[in-house]
Amino acid sequence: MNRDPEAWARLGQKLQQARLARGLKQSDIADEAGVSLASVQSAEAGSMPKSRMPITLPPIAAALGWKAGSVDAVLDGGEPITDSPGPAEWRDVSVQQQIDAEQLAGIMTNAMVRATEHATAAEIRAATRIALDELRKQGLIRETDGVQPSTISENR
């Protein structure tokens, strides 16, 4: 196990950055990972464990979309392993390509849960923006440069 306190601090920062980039709360990650809120807080604090790698780290990393081996990669000074492209790595996606239903459901569910208790129309629009932003971050839809497609149907 890596015993470098700076490596553990870096891991905590990367975990927090990944969570914030997804617009999630620590409790969201705890629920998704099936671990306690204290485990997420401890992981993000970047404290070096006393004796062994915490068993809660892999599920937390997985809940953030990190692949197996990411925790060790970050502790060794690298980056987490993900399927998500970075901003400079946009990819063209065929119109016929379907987004993984589970992935889309997770994105939409997280957005709606955060924004819809006793929701107003403005709050629902905000939730939709959150979901679209996450889909853009995942590289599943393109940026629109402020131009939105028409919502008026041609077949009225």
PDB file of C-alpha atoms in Angstrom:
ATOM      1  CA  MET A   1       0.000   0.000   0.000  1.00  0.00           C
ATOM      2  CA  ASN A   2       1.203   3.478  -0.851  1.00  0.00           C
ATOM      3  CA  ARG A   3       2.352   5.272   2.333  1.00  0.00           C
ATOM      4  CA  ASP A   4       2.867   8.744   0.807  1.00  0.00           C
ATOM      5  CA  PRO A   5       0.544  11.291   2.496  1.00  0.00           C
ATOM      6  CA  GLU A   6       0.735  13.553  -0.577  1.00  0.00           C
ATOM      7  CA  ALA A   7      -0.512  10.710  -2.776  1.00  0.00           C
ATOM      8  CA  TRP A   8      -3.514  10.208  -0.501  1.00  0.00           C
ATOM      9  CA  ALA A   9      -4.214  13.957  -0.469  1.00  0.00           C
ATOM     10  CA  ARG A  10      -4.085  13.917  -4.304  1.00  0.00           C
ATOM     11  CA  LEU A  11      -6.519  10.980  -4.355  1.00  0.00           C
ATOM     12  CA  GLY A  12      -8.917  12.868  -2.070  1.00  0.00           C
ATOM     13  CA  GLN A  13      -8.772  15.919  -4.346  1.00  0.00           C
ATOM     14  CA  LYS A  14      -9.392  13.819  -7.474  1.00  0.00           C
ATOM     15  CA  LEU A  15     -12.364  12.070  -5.841  1.00  0.00           C
ATOM     16  CA  GLN A  16     -13.870  15.406  -4.816  1.00  0.00           C
ATOM     17  CA  GLN A  17     -13.239  16.957  -8.250  1.00  0.00           C
ATOM     18  CA  ALA A  18     -14.898  13.994  -9.974  1.00  0.00           C
ATOM     19  CA  ARG A  19     -17.926  14.213  -7.693  1.00  0.00           C
ATOM     20  CA  LEU A  20     -18.299  17.968  -8.149  1.00  0.00           C
ATOM     21  CA  ALA A  21     -17.870  17.661 -11.928  1.00  0.00           C
ATOM     22  CA  ARG A  22     -20.883  15.351 -11.905  1.00  0.00           C
ATOM     23  CA  GLY A  23     -22.838  17.790  -9.743  1.00  0.00           C
ATOM     24  CA  LEU A  24     -23.329  15.262  -6.953  1.00  0.00           C
ATOM     25  CA  LYS A  25     -23.367  15.513  -3.181  1.00  0.00           C
ATOM     26  CA  GLN A  26     -21.284  13.243  -0.988  1.00  0.00           C
ATOM     27  CA  SER A  27     -24.493  11.512   0.106  1.00  0.00           C
ATOM     28  CA  ASP A  28     -25.339  10.765  -3.553  1.00  0.00           C
ATOM     29  CA  ILE A  29     -22.006   8.972  -3.978  1.00  0.00           C
ATOM     30  CA  ALA A  30     -22.431   7.143  -0.657  1.00  0.00           C
ATOM     31  CA  ASP A  31     -25.863   5.884  -1.751  1.00  0.00           C
ATOM     32  CA  GLU A  32     -24.663   4.866  -5.215  1.00  0.00           C
ATOM     33  CA  ALA A  33     -21.559   3.133  -3.825  1.00  0.00           C
ATOM     34  CA  GLY A  34     -23.390   1.453  -0.961  1.00  0.00           C
ATOM     35  CA  VAL A  35     -21.037   2.933   1.639  1.00  0.00           C
ATOM     36  CA  SER A  36     -21.490   5.330   4.531  1.00  0.00           C
ATOM     37  CA  LEU A  37     -21.357   9.091   4.134  1.00  0.00           C
ATOM     38  CA  ALA A  38     -18.402   9.048   6.548  1.00  0.00           C
ATOM     39  CA  SER A  39     -16.516   6.762   4.128  1.00  0.00           C
ATOM     40  CA  VAL A  40     -16.982   9.256   1.284  1.00  0.00           C
ATOM     41  CA  GLN A  41     -15.997  12.148   3.536  1.00  0.00           C
ATOM     42  CA  SER A  42     -12.898  10.281   4.695  1.00  0.00           C
ATOM     43  CA  ALA A  43     -11.890   9.389   1.135  1.00  0.00           C
ATOM     44  CA  GLU A  44     -12.256  12.999  -0.016  1.00  0.00           C
ATOM     45  CA  ALA A  45     -10.338  14.238   3.031  1.00  0.00           C
ATOM     46  CA  GLY A  46      -7.322  12.397   1.641  1.00  0.00           C
ATOM     47  CA  SER A  47      -6.218  10.956   4.956  1.00  0.00           C
ATOM     48  CA  MET A  48      -3.742   8.109   4.684  1.00  0.00           C
ATOM     49  CA  PRO A  49      -5.218   4.907   6.144  1.00  0.00           C
ATOM     50  CA  LYS A  50      -3.409   3.394   9.113  1.00  0.00           C
ATOM     51  CA  SER A  51      -2.909  -0.185   7.941  1.00  0.00           C
ATOM     52  CA  ARG A  52      -4.592  -1.184   4.689  1.00  0.00           C
ATOM     53  CA  MET A  53      -6.418   0.112   1.642  1.00  0.00           C
ATOM     54  CA  PRO A  54      -9.989   0.951   2.718  1.00  0.00           C
ATOM     55  CA  ILE A  55     -12.465  -1.515   1.206  1.00  0.00           C
ATOM     56  CA  THR A  56     -14.819   1.389   0.523  1.00  0.00           C
ATOM     57  CA  LEU A  57     -12.510   3.078  -2.014  1.00  0.00           C
ATOM     58  CA  PRO A  58     -13.256   0.845  -5.045  1.00  0.00           C
ATOM     59  CA  PRO A  59     -17.059   1.247  -4.761  1.00  0.00           C
ATOM     60  CA  ILE A  60     -16.666   5.022  -4.308  1.00  0.00           C
ATOM     61  CA  ALA A  61     -14.397   5.189  -7.356  1.00  0.00           C
ATOM     62  CA  ALA A  62     -16.843   3.057  -9.368  1.00  0.00           C
ATOM     63  CA  ALA A  63     -19.743   5.343  -8.379  1.00  0.00           C
ATOM     64  CA  LEU A  64     -17.735   8.206  -9.880  1.00  0.00           C
ATOM     65  CA  GLY A  65     -17.313   6.316 -13.146  1.00  0.00           C
ATOM     66  CA  TRP A  66     -13.706   5.263 -12.486  1.00  0.00           C
ATOM     67  CA  LYS A  67     -12.519   1.896 -13.763  1.00  0.00           C
ATOM     68  CA  ALA A  68     -10.765  -0.745 -11.665  1.00  0.00           C
ATOM     69  CA  GLY A  69      -7.178   0.276 -10.956  1.00  0.00           C
ATOM     70  CA  SER A  70      -7.955   3.998 -10.910  1.00  0.00           C
ATOM     71  CA  VAL A  71      -7.310   4.422  -7.191  1.00  0.00           C
ATOM     72  CA  ASP A  72      -3.842   2.891  -7.556  1.00  0.00           C
ATOM     73  CA  ALA A  73      -3.199   4.955 -10.702  1.00  0.00           C
ATOM     74  CA  VAL A  74      -3.982   8.200  -8.860  1.00  0.00           C
ATOM     75  CA  LEU A  75      -1.926   7.149  -5.825  1.00  0.00           C
ATOM     76  CA  ASP A  76       0.969   6.517  -8.244  1.00  0.00           C
ATOM     77  CA  GLY A  77       0.644  10.060  -9.641  1.00  0.00           C
ATOM     78  CA  GLY A  78      -1.535   9.307 -12.667  1.00  0.00           C
ATOM     79  CA  GLU A  79      -5.118   9.979 -13.618  1.00  0.00           C
ATOM     80  CA  PRO A  80      -8.233   7.887 -12.974  1.00  0.00           C
ATOM     81  CA  ILE A  81      -9.240   5.476 -15.738  1.00  0.00           C
ATOM     82  CA  THR A  82     -12.665   6.366 -17.169  1.00  0.00           C
ATOM     83  CA  ASP A  83     -14.700   5.906 -20.312  1.00  0.00           C
ATOM     84  CA  SER A  84     -15.552   9.613 -20.333  1.00  0.00           C
ATOM     85  CA  PRO A  85     -13.699  11.735 -22.848  1.00  0.00           C
ATOM     86  CA  GLY A  86     -12.152  14.945 -21.613  1.00  0.00           C
ATOM     87  CA  PRO A  87     -13.135  18.293 -23.145  1.00  0.00           C
ATOM     88  CA  ALA A  88     -10.484  17.943 -25.875  1.00  0.00           C
ATOM     89  CA  GLU A  89     -11.607  14.417 -26.741  1.00  0.00           C
ATOM     90  CA  TRP A  90     -15.122  14.896 -28.150  1.00  0.00           C
ATOM     91  CA  ARG A  91     -16.191  12.080 -30.359  1.00  0.00           C
ATOM     92  CA  ASP A  92     -18.744  11.915 -33.144  1.00  0.00           C
ATOM     93  CA  VAL A  93     -21.655   9.689 -32.285  1.00  0.00           C
ATOM     94  CA  SER A  94     -23.938   8.262 -34.925  1.00  0.00           C
ATOM     95  CA  VAL A  95     -27.563   9.370 -34.696  1.00  0.00           C
ATOM     96  CA  GLN A  96     -28.518   5.707 -34.566  1.00  0.00           C
ATOM     97  CA  GLN A  97     -26.233   4.970 -31.606  1.00  0.00           C
ATOM     98  CA  GLN A  98     -28.260   4.454 -28.481  1.00  0.00           C
ATOM     99  CA  ILE A  99     -27.090   5.728 -25.140  1.00  0.00           C
ATOM    100  CA  ASP A 100     -26.787   2.921 -22.637  1.00  0.00           C
ATOM    101  CA  ALA A 101     -30.202   2.947 -20.957  1.00  0.00           C
ATOM    102  CA  GLU A 102     -28.748   2.466 -17.481  1.00  0.00           C
ATOM    103  CA  GLN A 103     -26.291   5.336 -17.967  1.00  0.00           C
ATOM    104  CA  LEU A 104     -28.986   7.704 -19.222  1.00  0.00           C
ATOM    105  CA  ALA A 105     -31.382   6.667 -16.456  1.00  0.00           C
ATOM    106  CA  GLY A 106     -28.709   7.375 -13.854  1.00  0.00           C
ATOM    107  CA  ILE A 107     -27.948  10.802 -15.265  1.00  0.00           C
ATOM    108  CA  MET A 108     -31.615  11.770 -15.522  1.00  0.00           C
ATOM    109  CA  THR A 109     -32.495  10.335 -12.112  1.00  0.00           C
ATOM    110  CA  ASN A 110     -29.688  12.204 -10.369  1.00  0.00           C
ATOM    111  CA  ALA A 111     -30.695  15.451 -12.059  1.00  0.00           C
ATOM    112  CA  MET A 112     -34.386  15.090 -11.265  1.00  0.00           C
ATOM    113  CA  VAL A 113     -33.863  13.998  -7.648  1.00  0.00           C
ATOM    114  CA  ARG A 114     -31.690  17.060  -7.042  1.00  0.00           C
ATOM    115  CA  ALA A 115     -34.209  19.475  -8.501  1.00  0.00           C
ATOM    116  CA  THR A 116     -37.801  18.244  -8.310  1.00  0.00           C
ATOM    117  CA  GLU A 117     -39.136  18.014  -4.752  1.00  0.00           C
ATOM    118  CA  HIS A 118     -42.154  20.346  -4.953  1.00  0.00           C
ATOM    119  CA  ALA A 119     -40.688  21.475  -8.275  1.00  0.00           C
ATOM    120  CA  THR A 120     -41.711  24.542 -10.194  1.00  0.00           C
ATOM    121  CA  ALA A 121     -41.382  24.771 -13.964  1.00  0.00           C
ATOM    122  CA  ALA A 122     -38.162  26.747 -13.537  1.00  0.00           C
ATOM    123  CA  GLU A 123     -36.717  24.041 -11.303  1.00  0.00           C
ATOM    124  CA  ILE A 124     -37.595  21.321 -13.801  1.00  0.00           C
ATOM    125  CA  ARG A 125     -35.903  23.346 -16.550  1.00  0.00           C
ATOM    126  CA  ALA A 126     -32.862  23.608 -14.270  1.00  0.00           C
ATOM    127  CA  ALA A 127     -32.890  19.820 -13.811  1.00  0.00           C
ATOM    128  CA  THR A 128     -33.056  19.354 -17.558  1.00  0.00           C
ATOM    129  CA  ARG A 129     -30.069  21.686 -17.985  1.00  0.00           C
ATOM    130  CA  ILE A 130     -28.163  19.662 -15.385  1.00  0.00           C
ATOM    131  CA  ALA A 131     -28.918  16.444 -17.271  1.00  0.00           C
ATOM    132  CA  LEU A 132     -27.950  17.931 -20.634  1.00  0.00           C
ATOM    133  CA  ASP A 133     -24.713  19.324 -19.176  1.00  0.00           C
ATOM    134  CA  GLU A 134     -23.847  15.857 -17.855  1.00  0.00           C
ATOM    135  CA  LEU A 135     -24.612  14.293 -21.253  1.00  0.00           C
ATOM    136  CA  ARG A 136     -22.295  16.875 -22.837  1.00  0.00           C
ATOM    137  CA  LYS A 137     -19.566  16.097 -20.274  1.00  0.00           C
ATOM    138  CA  GLN A 138     -19.921  12.413 -21.134  1.00  0.00           C
ATOM    139  CA  GLY A 139     -19.483  13.310 -24.818  1.00  0.00           C
ATOM    140  CA  LEU A 140     -22.892  11.868 -25.689  1.00  0.00           C
ATOM    141  CA  ILE A 141     -24.286  15.106 -27.095  1.00  0.00           C
ATOM    142  CA  ARG A 142     -22.513  18.092 -28.607  1.00  0.00           C
ATOM    143  CA  GLU A 143     -22.302  21.655 -27.391  1.00  0.00           C
ATOM    144  CA  THR A 144     -24.891  23.873 -29.073  1.00  0.00           C
ATOM    145  CA  ASP A 145     -23.116  27.257 -28.959  1.00  0.00           C
ATOM    146  CA  GLY A 146     -26.316  28.703 -27.483  1.00  0.00           C
ATOM    147  CA  VAL A 147     -28.470  27.640 -30.442  1.00  0.00           C
ATOM    148  CA  GLN A 148     -31.198  25.275 -29.405  1.00  0.00           C
ATOM    149  CA  PRO A 149     -33.112  23.056 -31.838  1.00  0.00           C
ATOM    150  CA  SER A 150     -36.682  24.027 -32.550  1.00  0.00           C
ATOM    151  CA  THR A 151     -39.328  22.346 -30.424  1.00  0.00           C
ATOM    152  CA  ILE A 152     -42.101  23.074 -32.931  1.00  0.00           C
ATOM    153  CA  SER A 153     -43.272  19.958 -34.724  1.00  0.00           C
ATOM    154  CA  GLU A 154     -43.368  20.019 -38.517  1.00  0.00           C
ATOM    155  CA  ASN A 155     -46.412  17.709 -38.605  1.00  0.00           C
ATOM    156  CA  ARG A 156     -49.042  19.821 -36.853  1.00  0.00           C
TER     157      ARG A 156
END
